[in-house]
mmCIF file of C-alpha atoms and ligand atoms in Angstrom:
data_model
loop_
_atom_site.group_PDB
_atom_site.id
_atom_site.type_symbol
_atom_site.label_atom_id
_atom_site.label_comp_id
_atom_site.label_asym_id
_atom_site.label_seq_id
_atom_site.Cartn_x
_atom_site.Cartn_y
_atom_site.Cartn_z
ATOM 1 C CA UNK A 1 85.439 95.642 119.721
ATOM 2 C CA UNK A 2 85.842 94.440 116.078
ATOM 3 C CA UNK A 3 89.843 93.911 114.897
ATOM 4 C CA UNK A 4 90.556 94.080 111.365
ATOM 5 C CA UNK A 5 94.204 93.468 109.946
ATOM 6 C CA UNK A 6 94.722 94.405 106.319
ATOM 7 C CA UNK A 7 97.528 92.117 104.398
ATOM 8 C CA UNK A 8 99.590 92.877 101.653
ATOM 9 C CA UNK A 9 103.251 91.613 100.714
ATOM 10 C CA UNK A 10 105.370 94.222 101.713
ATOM 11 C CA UNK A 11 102.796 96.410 104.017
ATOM 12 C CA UNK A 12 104.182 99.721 102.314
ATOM 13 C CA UNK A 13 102.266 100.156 99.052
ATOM 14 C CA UNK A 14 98.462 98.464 99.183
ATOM 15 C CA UNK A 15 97.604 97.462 103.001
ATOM 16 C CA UNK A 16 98.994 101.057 104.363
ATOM 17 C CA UNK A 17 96.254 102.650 101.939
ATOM 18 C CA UNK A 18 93.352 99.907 103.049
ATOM 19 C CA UNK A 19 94.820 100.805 106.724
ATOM 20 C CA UNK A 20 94.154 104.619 106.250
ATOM 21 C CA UNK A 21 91.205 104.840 104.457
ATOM 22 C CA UNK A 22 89.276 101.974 105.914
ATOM 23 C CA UNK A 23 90.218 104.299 109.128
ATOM 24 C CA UNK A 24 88.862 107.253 107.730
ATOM 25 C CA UNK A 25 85.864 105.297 107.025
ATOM 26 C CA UNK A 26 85.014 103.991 110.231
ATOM 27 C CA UNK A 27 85.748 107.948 111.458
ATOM 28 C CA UNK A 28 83.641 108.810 109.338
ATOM 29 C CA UNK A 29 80.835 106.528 110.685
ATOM 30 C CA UNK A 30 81.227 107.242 114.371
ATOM 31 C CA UNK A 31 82.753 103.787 114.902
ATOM 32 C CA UNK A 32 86.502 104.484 115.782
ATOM 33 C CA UNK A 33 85.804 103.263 119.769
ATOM 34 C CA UNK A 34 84.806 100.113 118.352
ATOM 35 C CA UNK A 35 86.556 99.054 115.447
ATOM 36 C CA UNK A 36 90.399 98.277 116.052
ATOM 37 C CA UNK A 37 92.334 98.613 112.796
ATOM 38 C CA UNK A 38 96.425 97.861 111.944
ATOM 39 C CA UNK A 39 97.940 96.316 108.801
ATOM 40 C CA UNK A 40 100.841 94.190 107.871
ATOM 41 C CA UNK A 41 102.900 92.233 105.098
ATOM 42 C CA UNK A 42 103.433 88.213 104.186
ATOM 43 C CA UNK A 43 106.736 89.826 103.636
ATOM 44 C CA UNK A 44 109.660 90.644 105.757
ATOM 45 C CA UNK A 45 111.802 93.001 104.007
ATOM 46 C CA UNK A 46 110.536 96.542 104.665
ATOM 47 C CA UNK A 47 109.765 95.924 108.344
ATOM 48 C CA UNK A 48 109.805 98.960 110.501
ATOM 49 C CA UNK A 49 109.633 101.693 107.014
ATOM 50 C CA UNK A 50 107.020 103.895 106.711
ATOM 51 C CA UNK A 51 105.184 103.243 103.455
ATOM 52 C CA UNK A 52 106.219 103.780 100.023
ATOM 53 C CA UNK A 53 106.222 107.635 99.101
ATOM 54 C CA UNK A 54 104.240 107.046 96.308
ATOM 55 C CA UNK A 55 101.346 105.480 98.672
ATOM 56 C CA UNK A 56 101.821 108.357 100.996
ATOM 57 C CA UNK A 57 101.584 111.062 98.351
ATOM 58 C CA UNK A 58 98.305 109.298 96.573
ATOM 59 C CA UNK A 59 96.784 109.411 100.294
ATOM 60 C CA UNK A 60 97.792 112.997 100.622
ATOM 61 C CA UNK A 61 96.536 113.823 98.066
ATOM 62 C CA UNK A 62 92.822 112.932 98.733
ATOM 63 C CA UNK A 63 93.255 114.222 102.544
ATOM 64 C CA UNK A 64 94.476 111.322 104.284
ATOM 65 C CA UNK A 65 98.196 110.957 106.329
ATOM 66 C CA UNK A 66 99.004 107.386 106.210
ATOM 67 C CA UNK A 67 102.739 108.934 107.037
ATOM 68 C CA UNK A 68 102.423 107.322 110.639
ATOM 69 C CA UNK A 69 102.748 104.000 110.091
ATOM 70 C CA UNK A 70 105.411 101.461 109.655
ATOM 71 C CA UNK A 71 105.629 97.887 108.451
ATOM 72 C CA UNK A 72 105.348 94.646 110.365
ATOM 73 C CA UNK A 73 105.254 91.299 109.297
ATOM 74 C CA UNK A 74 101.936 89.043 110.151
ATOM 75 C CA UNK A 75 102.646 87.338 113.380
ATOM 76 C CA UNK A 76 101.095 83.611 114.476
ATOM 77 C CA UNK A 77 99.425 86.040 117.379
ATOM 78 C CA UNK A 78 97.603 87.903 114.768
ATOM 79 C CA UNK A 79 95.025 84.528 114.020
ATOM 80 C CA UNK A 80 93.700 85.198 117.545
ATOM 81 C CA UNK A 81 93.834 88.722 117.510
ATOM 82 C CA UNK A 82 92.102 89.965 114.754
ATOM 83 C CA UNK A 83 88.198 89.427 113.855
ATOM 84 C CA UNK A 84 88.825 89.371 110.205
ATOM 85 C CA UNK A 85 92.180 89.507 108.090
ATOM 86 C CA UNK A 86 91.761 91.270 104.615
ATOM 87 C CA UNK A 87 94.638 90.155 102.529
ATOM 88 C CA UNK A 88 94.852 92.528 99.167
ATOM 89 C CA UNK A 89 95.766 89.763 96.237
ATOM 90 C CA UNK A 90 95.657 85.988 96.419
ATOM 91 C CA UNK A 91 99.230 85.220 96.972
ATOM 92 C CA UNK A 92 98.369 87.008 100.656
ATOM 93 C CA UNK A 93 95.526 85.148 100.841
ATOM 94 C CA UNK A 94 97.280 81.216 100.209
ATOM 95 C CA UNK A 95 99.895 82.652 102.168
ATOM 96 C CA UNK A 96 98.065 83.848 105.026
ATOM 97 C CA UNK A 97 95.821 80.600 105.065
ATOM 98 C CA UNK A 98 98.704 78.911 105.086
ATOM 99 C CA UNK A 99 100.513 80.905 108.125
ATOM 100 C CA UNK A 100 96.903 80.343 110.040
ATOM 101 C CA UNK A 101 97.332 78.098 113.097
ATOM 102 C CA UNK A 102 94.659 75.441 113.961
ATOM 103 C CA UNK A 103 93.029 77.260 116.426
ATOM 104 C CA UNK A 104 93.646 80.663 114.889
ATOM 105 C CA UNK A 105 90.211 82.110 114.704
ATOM 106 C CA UNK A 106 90.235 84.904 112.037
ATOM 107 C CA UNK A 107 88.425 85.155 109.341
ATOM 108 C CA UNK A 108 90.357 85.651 105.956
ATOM 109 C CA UNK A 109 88.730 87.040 103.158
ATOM 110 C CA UNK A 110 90.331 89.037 99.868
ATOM 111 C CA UNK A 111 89.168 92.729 100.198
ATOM 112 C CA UNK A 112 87.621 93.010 96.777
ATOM 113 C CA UNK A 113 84.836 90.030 97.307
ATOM 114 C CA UNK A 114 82.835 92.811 99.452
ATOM 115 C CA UNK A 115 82.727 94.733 96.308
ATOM 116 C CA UNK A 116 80.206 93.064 93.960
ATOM 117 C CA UNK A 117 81.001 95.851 91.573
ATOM 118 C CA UNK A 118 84.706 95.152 91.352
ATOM 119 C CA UNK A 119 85.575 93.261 88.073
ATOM 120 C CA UNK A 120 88.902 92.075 89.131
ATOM 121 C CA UNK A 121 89.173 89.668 92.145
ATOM 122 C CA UNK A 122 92.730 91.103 93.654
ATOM 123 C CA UNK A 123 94.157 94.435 94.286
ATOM 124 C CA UNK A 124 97.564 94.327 92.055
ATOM 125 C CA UNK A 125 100.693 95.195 93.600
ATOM 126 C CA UNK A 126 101.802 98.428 91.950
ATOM 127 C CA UNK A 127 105.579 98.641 93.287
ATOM 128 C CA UNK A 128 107.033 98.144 90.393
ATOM 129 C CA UNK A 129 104.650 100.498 87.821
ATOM 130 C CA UNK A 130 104.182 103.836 87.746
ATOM 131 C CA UNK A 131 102.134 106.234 89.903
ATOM 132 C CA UNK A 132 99.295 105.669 87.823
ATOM 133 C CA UNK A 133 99.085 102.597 89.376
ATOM 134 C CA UNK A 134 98.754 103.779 92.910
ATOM 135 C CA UNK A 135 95.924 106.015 91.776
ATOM 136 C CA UNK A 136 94.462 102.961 90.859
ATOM 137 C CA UNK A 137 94.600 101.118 93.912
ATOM 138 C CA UNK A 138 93.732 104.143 95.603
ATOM 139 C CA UNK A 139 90.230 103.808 94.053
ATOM 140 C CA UNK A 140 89.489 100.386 94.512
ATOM 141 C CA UNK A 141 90.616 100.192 98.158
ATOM 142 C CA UNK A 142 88.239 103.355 98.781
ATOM 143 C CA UNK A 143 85.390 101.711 97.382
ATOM 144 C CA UNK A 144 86.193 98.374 98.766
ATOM 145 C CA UNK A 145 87.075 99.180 102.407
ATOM 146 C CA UNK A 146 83.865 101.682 102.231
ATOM 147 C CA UNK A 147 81.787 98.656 101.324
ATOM 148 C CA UNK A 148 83.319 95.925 103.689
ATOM 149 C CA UNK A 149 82.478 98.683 106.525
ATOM 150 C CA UNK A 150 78.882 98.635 105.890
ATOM 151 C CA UNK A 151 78.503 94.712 105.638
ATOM 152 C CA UNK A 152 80.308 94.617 109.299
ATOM 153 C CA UNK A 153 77.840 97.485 110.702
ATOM 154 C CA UNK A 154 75.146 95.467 108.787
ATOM 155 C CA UNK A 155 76.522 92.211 110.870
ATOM 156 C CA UNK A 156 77.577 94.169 114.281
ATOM 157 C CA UNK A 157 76.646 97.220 115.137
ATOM 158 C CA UNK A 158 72.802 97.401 114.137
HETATM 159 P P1 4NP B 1 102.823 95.859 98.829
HETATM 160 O O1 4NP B 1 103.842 96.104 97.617
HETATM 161 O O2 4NP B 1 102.735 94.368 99.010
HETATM 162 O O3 4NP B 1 101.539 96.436 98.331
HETATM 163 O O4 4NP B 1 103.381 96.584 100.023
HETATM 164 C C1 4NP B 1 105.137 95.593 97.607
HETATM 165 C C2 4NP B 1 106.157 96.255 98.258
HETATM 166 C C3 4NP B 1 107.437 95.762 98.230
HETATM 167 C C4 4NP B 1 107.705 94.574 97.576
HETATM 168 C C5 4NP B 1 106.683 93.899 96.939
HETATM 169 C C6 4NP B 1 105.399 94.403 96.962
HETATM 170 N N1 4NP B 1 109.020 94.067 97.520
HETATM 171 O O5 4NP B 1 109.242 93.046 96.851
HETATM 172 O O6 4NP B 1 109.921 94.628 98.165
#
């Protein structure tokens, strides 16, 4: 079993979408018995809501109920836990390297580095724009999680 935890700030805007798609994904591919998949935030201020409406209506919108989930902050636990921890900007990314303890044994990588086609390096946070913004993300996170799911069957499951 692979683990994969995707990070964000809050966990209701960009990590809830890289949850649901990179789990329709991995449905998709026949691979739900053997990749485990949650999500969480840096953050600790929207722990226990579902995610922002906006996130849940761009999901909807293309198919996929992200509705289900609710927040939780990263715990210490999660270094051991999870194979690989996909933070979405590079504030997660200090931030989670900086949370990691010494024998935590996760990788952490940003989700757009296992997009070679990606020009920008970070998934922005789009709570404070407009919707267009969550289309946006919506896009990237597709392609991104789609691609990051054939580099680990490439490196597990051949
Ligand atoms: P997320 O977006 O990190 O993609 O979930 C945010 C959600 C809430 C806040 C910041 C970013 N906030 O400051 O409350």
């Amino acid at each position: 079993m692979i683990k994969v935890l995707f990070v964000c700030l809050g966990n209701i805007c960009r990590s809830p979408l890289a949850e649901g798609l990179f789990r329709h994904h991995v449905m998709a591919h026949g691979l739900s018995d053997v990749i485990a998949i949650d999500s969480a935030g840096t953050g600790a201020w929207h722990i226990g809501n579902p995610p922002d409406p906006r996130s849940i209506q761009t999901a909807l919108g293309h198919g996929i109920d992200i509705g289900g989930q609710r927040a939780r902050k990263v715990t210490t636990s999660d270094f051991d836990d999870f194979d690989y921890i996909i933070a979405m900007d590079h504030n997660n990314f200090l931030d989670l390297n900086t949370m990691k303890p010494p024998h935590g044994t996760a990788d952490i990588q940003l989700l757009l580095s296992y997009d070679p086609e990606q020009p920008l390096s970070e998934v922005p946070d789009p709570y404070y724009g407009g919707d267009g913004g969550f289309a946006e993300v919506y896009t990237m996170v597709d392609q991104a999680t789609e691609k990051f799911l054939a580099k680990l069957k490439d490196q597990h499951f051949r």
